[in-house]
Amino acid sequence: MTTGRPLRLLLPLLLPWLTAWLVGSAQAAPALQVGSKRFTESYLLGEIVTQTFVAQGIAAEHRPGLGNTAILAAALQQGQIDLYPEYTGTIVRELLRRESPADAQAPLAQINAWLRPLGLKAAVPLGFNNGYALALREADAARLGIETISDLAAKAPALRPGLSHEFLARADGWPALRRAYGLGLAPGTGLDHGLAYAALAAGQVDLIDVYTTDAQLARQPLRVLRDDRGFFPRYDAVLLMRATLDERPLLGLAGRLPEARMTGLNAAVELEGRPFADVARGFLRDDAGATARQGLMARLLAPDLALLLAQHLALVLGSLVLAVAVAVPMGVAAHRRPGLAAPLMALAGLLQTLPSLALLAFLIALVGRIGFLPALLALFVYALLPIVRNTHAGLQAVSAGLTESALALGLTRGQTLRAVELPLALPTLMAGVKTAAVTNVGTATVAAFVGAGGLGERIVAGLAVNDSTLMLAGALPAAALALVVQLLFGALERRVAHNGSHKPRDGRA
């Protein structure tokens, strides 16, 4: 029998996908990386910037929904992205941590002087201010007599806020606003901005944070509370970029987006269900009648499906190769040294219980970057337990008599492992690999939250605009992929079992 049989059987299945991903990554490396946050307007602006570059023959790639301000700014400083849409108030308060009201109204030249030591600059003012505000249902506001945030502090101690996760943590968000106005409201549980309006309309929450260019403000009977103490700075939209990036190809966008136009573009996505790329393309062509709302099949079979599938498979299969390379030796060690079995299983089980987003956050801090690497490592961690456990169980099931016979014939312990024990344990081992693979297909959708791509991008984008059709366009291919992976590994298991059933029982090859 040949050595390394488990890896030999798996590698023909895994290597083509890994090779395709590596080749694709190498080809895409020179492209400018345009980032965006996880809300409608940022997705749209990122797409507009990317298409503007491409129209001028400059290779550019949009990496949508990478996360909040802190993640995008860190990615920019580390060179993982080249630019992303940002707002002057956010730059001053959240990135530069300048608290004075005068600093919050600083001109762009002063902001750039503050950004220079960070190797960054803000350029291309887009023409609109998208400020933060608080809003509640018009009926509640009229009943309670609330028009300003000061009124909210005095008259509505029992309202249930549904504030976005970022607003709850920002330097210019809820904690500072609460101190400035003496608000007695408990902030409650964080809520994704894309779901906040639906939750407010359903009566699940009473107060939400909004952006002043949100399309939903004109659709629902809401009252936006006046910031009577001038707490919020201006949030003029600009492009935050590396200081060395040439902004001249983007200067044609300067001033082209007044607030009404930006609100209309947001509405085209959120209310009409049109794709981000088509709305951006229509804006750049000054074409108000771009593509109509797409149905589920059109979303499922959109041109990005092949790329997202390739990214998803690269994450799943890459993590699986790493897990097999580490978990099989761990299972062997647990079999050979019974005292190690309990600690190794406990360690693998503990890692399996870590929440996926918490693990991703830890790995981002550990490796110092977002994207493919931390997502790959997280999936590798989740794949360990079933492979370790099944390797150990398969080896334990091998007859001790067979092992002793092999040793009596003069085989070393290593030769006995490779020629007798692992081949006999292979069906059980392969069942563990299958479990890890199928589980990781589903878990890999979370990788989109850190810019690693994959089918989760559609789910995250759909969540940002509360578009269930777009979410299904990501969830259904992921479910189908899990089924295909299960069938493929099932066939591989049967082949292994069939080959094993035809081997001589005395161990001769």
XYZ file of C-alpha atoms in Angstrom:
509
model
C 0.000 0.000 0.000
C 1.140 3.575 -0.622
C 1.818 6.063 2.138
C -0.286 9.162 2.866
C -3.395 7.558 1.401
C -5.960 9.978 2.974
C -4.234 13.028 1.549
C -3.636 11.278 -1.787
C -7.358 10.654 -2.176
C -8.321 14.195 -1.181
C -5.751 16.250 -3.076
C -7.087 15.543 -6.611
C -10.427 16.910 -5.442
C -9.029 19.974 -3.661
C -6.056 21.145 -5.708
C -7.878 22.309 -8.885
C -9.987 24.751 -6.887
C -7.009 26.059 -4.914
C -4.963 26.471 -8.092
C -7.789 28.360 -9.794
C -8.128 30.675 -6.814
C -4.381 31.366 -6.610
C -4.163 32.097 -10.332
C -7.195 34.396 -10.125
C -5.742 36.209 -7.119
C -2.424 36.737 -8.846
C -4.152 38.175 -11.908
C -6.352 40.503 -9.824
C -3.527 41.799 -7.629
C -2.730 44.986 -9.653
C -6.342 46.216 -9.544
C -7.177 49.130 -7.269
C -9.180 47.926 -4.284
C -12.293 49.995 -3.530
C -13.897 49.255 -0.178
C -17.324 50.045 1.204
C -19.231 49.702 4.467
C -22.292 47.559 5.140
C -25.116 49.928 4.228
C -26.858 50.860 0.994
C -25.245 54.219 0.302
C -21.704 52.968 0.872
C -22.288 49.972 -1.424
C -23.558 52.340 -4.120
C -20.729 54.844 -3.810
C -18.163 52.054 -3.867
C -19.719 50.733 -7.070
C -19.806 54.222 -8.641
C -16.120 54.764 -7.849
C -15.154 51.334 -9.214
C -17.066 51.821 -12.451
C -15.544 55.298 -12.846
C -12.051 53.811 -12.689
C -12.919 50.996 -15.086
C -14.475 53.396 -17.605
C -11.090 55.134 -17.822
C -9.192 51.906 -18.364
C -7.953 51.641 -14.777
C -8.295 48.163 -13.255
C -10.390 48.355 -10.097
C -12.262 45.899 -7.911
C -15.082 46.669 -5.494
C -14.837 44.883 -2.135
C -18.296 45.568 -0.722
C -19.549 45.437 2.849
C -16.169 45.067 4.563
C -17.492 46.253 7.919
C -17.563 49.397 10.001
C -15.364 52.487 10.046
C -12.620 50.964 12.195
C -12.206 47.940 9.907
C -12.170 50.010 6.709
C -9.705 52.556 8.090
C -7.366 49.797 9.296
C -7.555 48.062 5.904
C -6.755 51.365 4.205
C -3.724 52.062 6.396
C -2.449 48.494 5.908
C -2.740 48.766 2.119
C -5.435 46.100 1.768
C -7.715 48.624 0.087
C -6.858 51.880 -1.705
C -9.908 54.017 -0.958
C -13.490 53.953 0.277
C -16.409 56.397 0.687
C -16.377 58.210 4.029
C -17.876 61.276 5.705
C -16.054 64.284 7.130
C -17.743 64.092 10.534
C -16.788 60.434 10.847
C -13.187 61.188 9.873
C -12.868 63.972 12.455
C -14.687 62.307 15.356
C -14.140 58.592 14.794
C -10.727 58.383 13.099
C -8.954 61.507 14.317
C -10.745 61.541 17.708
C -11.107 65.322 17.701
C -14.015 66.280 19.946
C -14.370 70.061 19.735
C -17.324 71.497 17.739
C -14.921 73.722 15.793
C -12.859 70.714 14.667
C -16.012 68.961 13.504
C -16.651 71.780 11.019
C -13.052 71.957 9.748
C -12.529 72.463 6.000
C -11.136 69.666 3.879
C -7.651 71.223 3.771
C -7.425 71.115 7.582
C -8.757 67.546 7.718
C -6.067 66.510 5.243
C -3.397 68.174 7.366
C -4.550 66.016 10.294
C -4.672 62.898 8.095
C -1.192 63.383 6.593
C 0.720 61.650 9.444
C -1.516 58.593 8.910
C -0.576 58.393 5.234
C -4.172 59.200 4.204
C -6.093 61.982 2.499
C -9.723 62.910 1.852
C -10.598 64.080 -1.656
C -13.401 64.436 -4.201
C -16.280 65.954 -2.156
C -19.322 64.303 -3.695
C -21.835 67.069 -3.013
C -24.085 65.923 -0.148
C -24.229 65.798 3.624
C -25.488 62.530 5.108
C -25.860 63.253 8.799
C -26.874 61.083 11.709
C -30.273 61.692 13.299
C -32.782 59.975 15.567
C -36.274 59.101 14.339
C -39.472 57.652 15.774
C -42.961 56.939 14.481
C -44.895 60.125 13.712
C -47.859 58.954 15.788
C -45.664 58.425 18.867
C -43.903 61.759 18.389
C -47.231 63.612 18.100
C -48.700 61.814 21.130
C -45.681 62.561 23.313
C -45.032 66.056 21.941
C -41.460 65.282 20.834
C -39.765 67.406 18.177
C -36.167 67.641 19.379
C -33.635 65.355 21.039
C -34.009 67.500 24.183
C -37.732 66.667 24.155
C -36.797 63.010 23.910
C -34.655 63.298 27.028
C -37.451 65.002 28.971
C -40.588 63.204 27.821
C -39.829 59.671 26.650
C -37.892 57.632 29.202
C -39.724 54.396 28.327
C -39.170 54.186 24.542
C -37.387 51.112 23.180
C -34.365 52.073 21.055
C -33.221 49.914 18.141
C -29.828 51.456 17.411
C -27.266 50.179 14.921
C -24.191 48.364 16.214
C -21.808 51.002 14.888
C -23.811 53.923 16.316
C -23.723 52.252 19.725
C -19.906 52.151 19.664
C -18.865 55.287 17.727
C -17.135 58.260 19.312
C -19.821 60.456 17.730
C -22.610 57.964 18.483
C -24.885 56.962 21.315
C -22.556 57.186 24.367
C -21.503 60.767 23.611
C -25.021 61.775 22.486
C -26.451 60.362 25.711
C -24.049 62.458 27.784
C -24.621 65.604 25.722
C -28.421 65.476 26.151
C -28.723 63.631 29.462
C -30.726 60.837 27.825
C -32.010 58.272 30.310
C -32.924 55.653 27.727
C -31.178 52.282 27.883
C -29.646 51.631 24.435
C -31.022 48.093 24.115
C -29.685 45.417 21.793
C -27.862 46.458 18.620
C -29.814 46.160 15.362
C -28.514 46.053 11.804
C -29.324 49.333 10.058
C -30.899 47.529 7.117
C -33.519 45.973 9.430
C -34.211 48.993 11.631
C -37.003 50.563 9.552
C -38.905 47.285 9.304
C -38.554 46.753 13.058
C -39.844 50.288 13.701
C -42.821 49.819 11.380
C -43.648 46.495 13.065
C -43.621 48.089 16.514
C -40.676 46.015 17.721
C -38.653 49.153 18.521
C -39.651 52.800 19.017
C -36.526 54.814 18.222
C -33.800 54.294 15.618
C -30.722 56.087 14.339
C -31.010 57.114 10.693
C -28.947 58.648 7.931
C -30.513 61.803 6.529
C -30.312 60.466 2.953
C -32.059 57.162 3.808
C -34.680 56.338 1.191
C -37.037 54.949 3.836
C -37.485 58.366 5.474
C -39.795 59.468 2.670
C -41.694 56.178 2.647
C -42.660 55.747 6.295
C -44.538 58.184 8.568
C -41.564 59.096 10.738
C -40.433 62.170 12.604
C -36.730 62.971 12.463
C -35.798 64.734 15.689
C -34.034 68.080 15.487
C -30.522 68.139 16.940
C -31.239 71.320 18.938
C -27.855 71.344 20.708
C -25.864 70.825 17.506
C -24.232 67.610 18.694
C -23.794 65.959 15.293
C -21.160 67.458 12.957
C -21.594 67.711 9.206
C -21.066 64.439 7.379
C -20.058 65.600 3.914
C -19.380 62.634 1.655
C -15.794 62.341 0.396
C -13.425 59.596 -0.711
C -10.863 58.590 1.909
C -7.751 57.192 0.258
C -4.072 56.463 0.579
C -2.063 59.679 0.324
C -0.151 58.328 -2.686
C -3.272 57.562 -4.738
C -3.962 59.874 -7.686
C -7.514 61.175 -7.303
C -7.639 62.900 -10.708
C -9.534 60.057 -12.452
C -12.333 60.598 -9.916
C -12.613 64.391 -10.027
C -15.547 64.128 -12.419
C -17.614 62.850 -9.472
C -17.011 65.986 -7.389
C -20.294 67.778 -6.627
C -22.350 65.410 -8.806
C -24.432 64.016 -5.973
C -26.685 66.533 -4.225
C -28.708 65.097 -1.340
C -31.884 64.607 -3.381
C -30.000 62.643 -6.042
C -28.262 60.436 -3.480
C -31.569 59.749 -1.743
C -33.060 58.796 -5.104
C -30.243 56.358 -5.820
C -30.670 54.793 -2.381
C -34.408 54.448 -3.105
C -33.698 52.716 -6.419
C -31.917 49.958 -4.477
C -33.972 49.779 -1.279
C -37.482 50.460 -2.560
C -37.310 49.334 -6.192
C -34.980 46.367 -5.606
C -32.539 47.234 -8.382
C -28.955 45.892 -8.235
C -26.217 48.188 -6.924
C -24.154 47.852 -10.086
C -27.055 48.768 -12.378
C -28.056 51.807 -10.310
C -24.445 53.000 -10.315
C -24.203 52.435 -14.067
C -27.410 54.383 -14.635
C -26.115 57.308 -12.568
C -22.840 57.467 -14.489
C -24.773 57.455 -17.765
C -27.305 59.977 -16.435
C -29.935 57.357 -17.190
C -32.795 57.463 -14.684
C -34.506 54.444 -16.204
C -31.936 51.736 -15.541
C -32.704 48.063 -15.020
C -36.004 47.239 -13.325
C -36.382 45.116 -10.208
C -34.999 41.621 -10.734
C -36.690 38.396 -9.713
C -35.140 35.535 -7.787
C -33.884 33.606 -10.836
C -32.188 36.690 -12.274
C -30.514 37.328 -8.928
C -29.486 33.672 -8.599
C -27.881 33.556 -12.049
C -26.340 37.041 -11.957
C -22.891 37.379 -13.581
C -21.111 37.394 -10.213
C -22.219 33.823 -9.403
C -19.111 32.119 -10.843
C -16.714 34.409 -8.991
C -18.582 34.075 -5.685
C -18.700 30.285 -6.035
C -14.958 30.155 -6.745
C -14.218 32.324 -3.698
C -16.501 30.197 -1.541
C -14.915 26.945 -2.684
C -11.407 28.333 -2.170
C -12.274 29.121 1.452
C -13.926 25.759 2.113
C -11.412 23.524 0.367
C -8.364 25.505 1.460
C -9.428 25.280 5.105
C -10.148 21.578 4.625
C -6.627 20.849 3.338
C -5.132 22.654 6.334
C -7.462 20.850 8.736
C -6.627 17.407 7.314
C -2.898 18.186 7.530
C -3.202 19.143 11.218
C -6.136 17.091 12.528
C -5.026 13.664 11.236
C -1.695 13.847 13.126
C -3.631 15.043 16.185
C -5.928 12.014 15.926
C -2.941 9.719 15.501
C -1.278 11.253 18.574
C -4.475 10.761 20.592
C -4.565 7.091 19.519
C -0.886 6.440 20.184
C -0.828 8.255 23.534
C -4.147 7.670 25.332
C -3.276 10.305 27.919
C -3.423 12.963 25.184
C -6.839 11.925 23.857
C -8.993 13.790 26.379
C -7.008 17.094 26.264
C -6.827 17.094 22.447
C -10.549 16.386 22.069
C -11.359 19.031 24.673
C -9.217 21.607 22.847
C -10.794 20.848 19.468
C -14.264 20.922 21.050
C -13.566 24.262 22.740
C -12.434 25.827 19.467
C -15.590 24.499 17.792
C -17.795 26.398 20.271
C -16.261 29.837 19.617
C -18.795 32.203 17.975
C -17.814 32.754 14.357
C -17.804 36.569 14.427
C -15.830 36.602 17.689
C -13.277 34.200 16.207
C -12.993 36.328 13.057
C -12.458 39.463 15.155
C -9.717 37.723 17.145
C -7.996 36.434 14.002
C -8.146 39.858 12.322
C -6.357 41.296 15.349
C -3.886 38.403 15.339
C -2.888 38.516 11.658
C -3.358 42.266 11.292
C -5.528 42.144 8.182
C -9.030 41.466 6.916
C -10.060 39.300 3.975
C -9.165 35.783 2.917
C -6.517 34.826 5.504
C -8.491 35.311 8.756
C -11.558 33.705 7.165
C -9.477 30.709 6.017
C -7.997 30.288 9.513
C -11.432 30.503 11.150
C -12.822 27.783 8.899
C -9.716 25.685 9.547
C -10.418 25.916 13.293
C -14.026 24.797 12.808
C -12.964 21.839 10.641
C -10.592 20.373 13.251
C -13.004 18.633 15.648
C -14.815 16.191 13.303
C -11.558 15.156 11.615
C -9.620 14.702 14.881
C -12.493 12.799 16.462
C -13.066 10.492 13.494
C -9.363 9.830 12.955
C -9.056 8.779 16.567
C -12.250 6.696 16.453
C -11.196 4.955 13.229
C -7.779 4.052 14.592
C -9.263 2.805 17.854
C -11.509 0.459 15.886
C -8.570 -1.247 14.150
C -7.954 -4.687 15.593
C -4.982 -4.757 17.954
C -4.150 -8.191 16.545
C -3.577 -6.762 13.070
C -1.273 -4.091 14.456
C 0.689 -6.636 16.478
C 0.982 -8.935 13.451
C 2.401 -6.118 11.346
C 4.956 -5.317 14.020
C 5.837 -8.999 14.347
C 6.539 -9.118 10.601
C 9.181 -6.422 11.116
C 7.265 -3.264 10.148
C 8.088 -0.153 12.129
C 5.383 1.776 13.972
C 5.297 4.348 11.173
C 5.035 1.696 8.475
C 2.285 -0.069 10.419
C 0.369 3.204 10.690
C 0.649 3.948 6.967
C 0.195 0.432 5.624
C -2.355 -1.039 8.024
C -4.006 1.306 10.517
C -4.754 4.404 8.428
C -6.141 2.463 5.442
C -8.475 0.531 7.757
C -9.488 3.736 9.560
C -9.973 5.642 6.291
C -13.785 5.212 5.947
C -14.327 6.676 9.412
C -11.762 9.418 8.786
C -13.467 10.348 5.498
C -16.818 10.670 7.290
C -15.215 13.295 9.536
C -13.765 15.145 6.548
C -17.219 15.139 4.916
C -18.820 16.565 8.051
C -16.184 19.307 8.220
C -16.594 20.159 4.521
C -20.390 20.405 4.625
C -20.332 22.453 7.823
C -17.756 24.855 6.417
C -19.835 25.504 3.294
C -22.457 27.073 5.539
C -20.039 28.753 7.923
C -18.084 30.326 5.047
C -20.979 32.701 4.350
C -19.876 34.659 7.436
C -16.550 35.389 5.722
C -18.254 38.127 3.683
C -18.417 40.265 6.829
C -14.614 40.635 6.690
C -14.210 41.059 2.949
C -13.283 37.468 2.106
C -15.924 37.163 -0.612
C -18.010 34.090 -1.306
C -21.757 33.585 -1.471
C -22.150 35.398 1.841
C -21.636 38.667 -0.053
C -25.168 38.410 -1.429
C -26.552 37.623 2.013
C -24.741 40.560 3.629
C -25.789 42.928 0.835
C -29.397 41.754 1.131
C -29.274 42.311 4.870
C -27.984 45.857 4.314
C -31.044 46.767 2.232
C -33.531 44.341 3.848
C -33.926 42.538 0.504
C -35.005 38.944 1.105
C -34.674 38.062 -2.595
C -30.997 39.037 -2.601
C -30.432 37.111 0.631
C -32.032 34.023 -0.927
C -29.825 34.471 -4.001
C -26.882 33.860 -1.690
C -28.426 31.318 0.666
C -29.810 28.959 -1.993
C -26.508 28.438 -3.867
C -24.783 27.906 -0.508
C -27.339 25.243 0.408
C -26.992 23.613 -3.021
C -23.214 23.676 -2.710
C -23.428 21.965 0.692
C -25.580 19.242 -0.875
C -23.147 18.765 -3.783
C -20.175 18.576 -1.405
C -22.010 15.996 0.696
C -22.780 13.885 -2.383
C -19.192 14.094 -3.662
C -17.706 13.072 -0.346
C -20.352 10.361 -0.007
C -19.225 8.925 -3.342
C -15.595 9.157 -2.225
C -16.477 7.342 1.020
C -18.160 4.536 -0.918
C -15.131 4.222 -3.179
C -12.820 3.962 -0.175
C -15.090 1.377 1.474
C -15.316 -0.617 -1.785
C -11.525 -0.642 -2.218
C -11.077 -1.692 1.393
C -13.516 -4.584 1.064
C -11.417 -6.084 -1.776
C -8.088 -6.085 0.091
C -6.588 -9.321 1.405
C -7.332 -9.871 5.056
C -3.760 -10.902 5.873
C -2.482 -7.392 5.151
C -0.549 -8.268 1.925
C -0.713 -5.555 -0.722
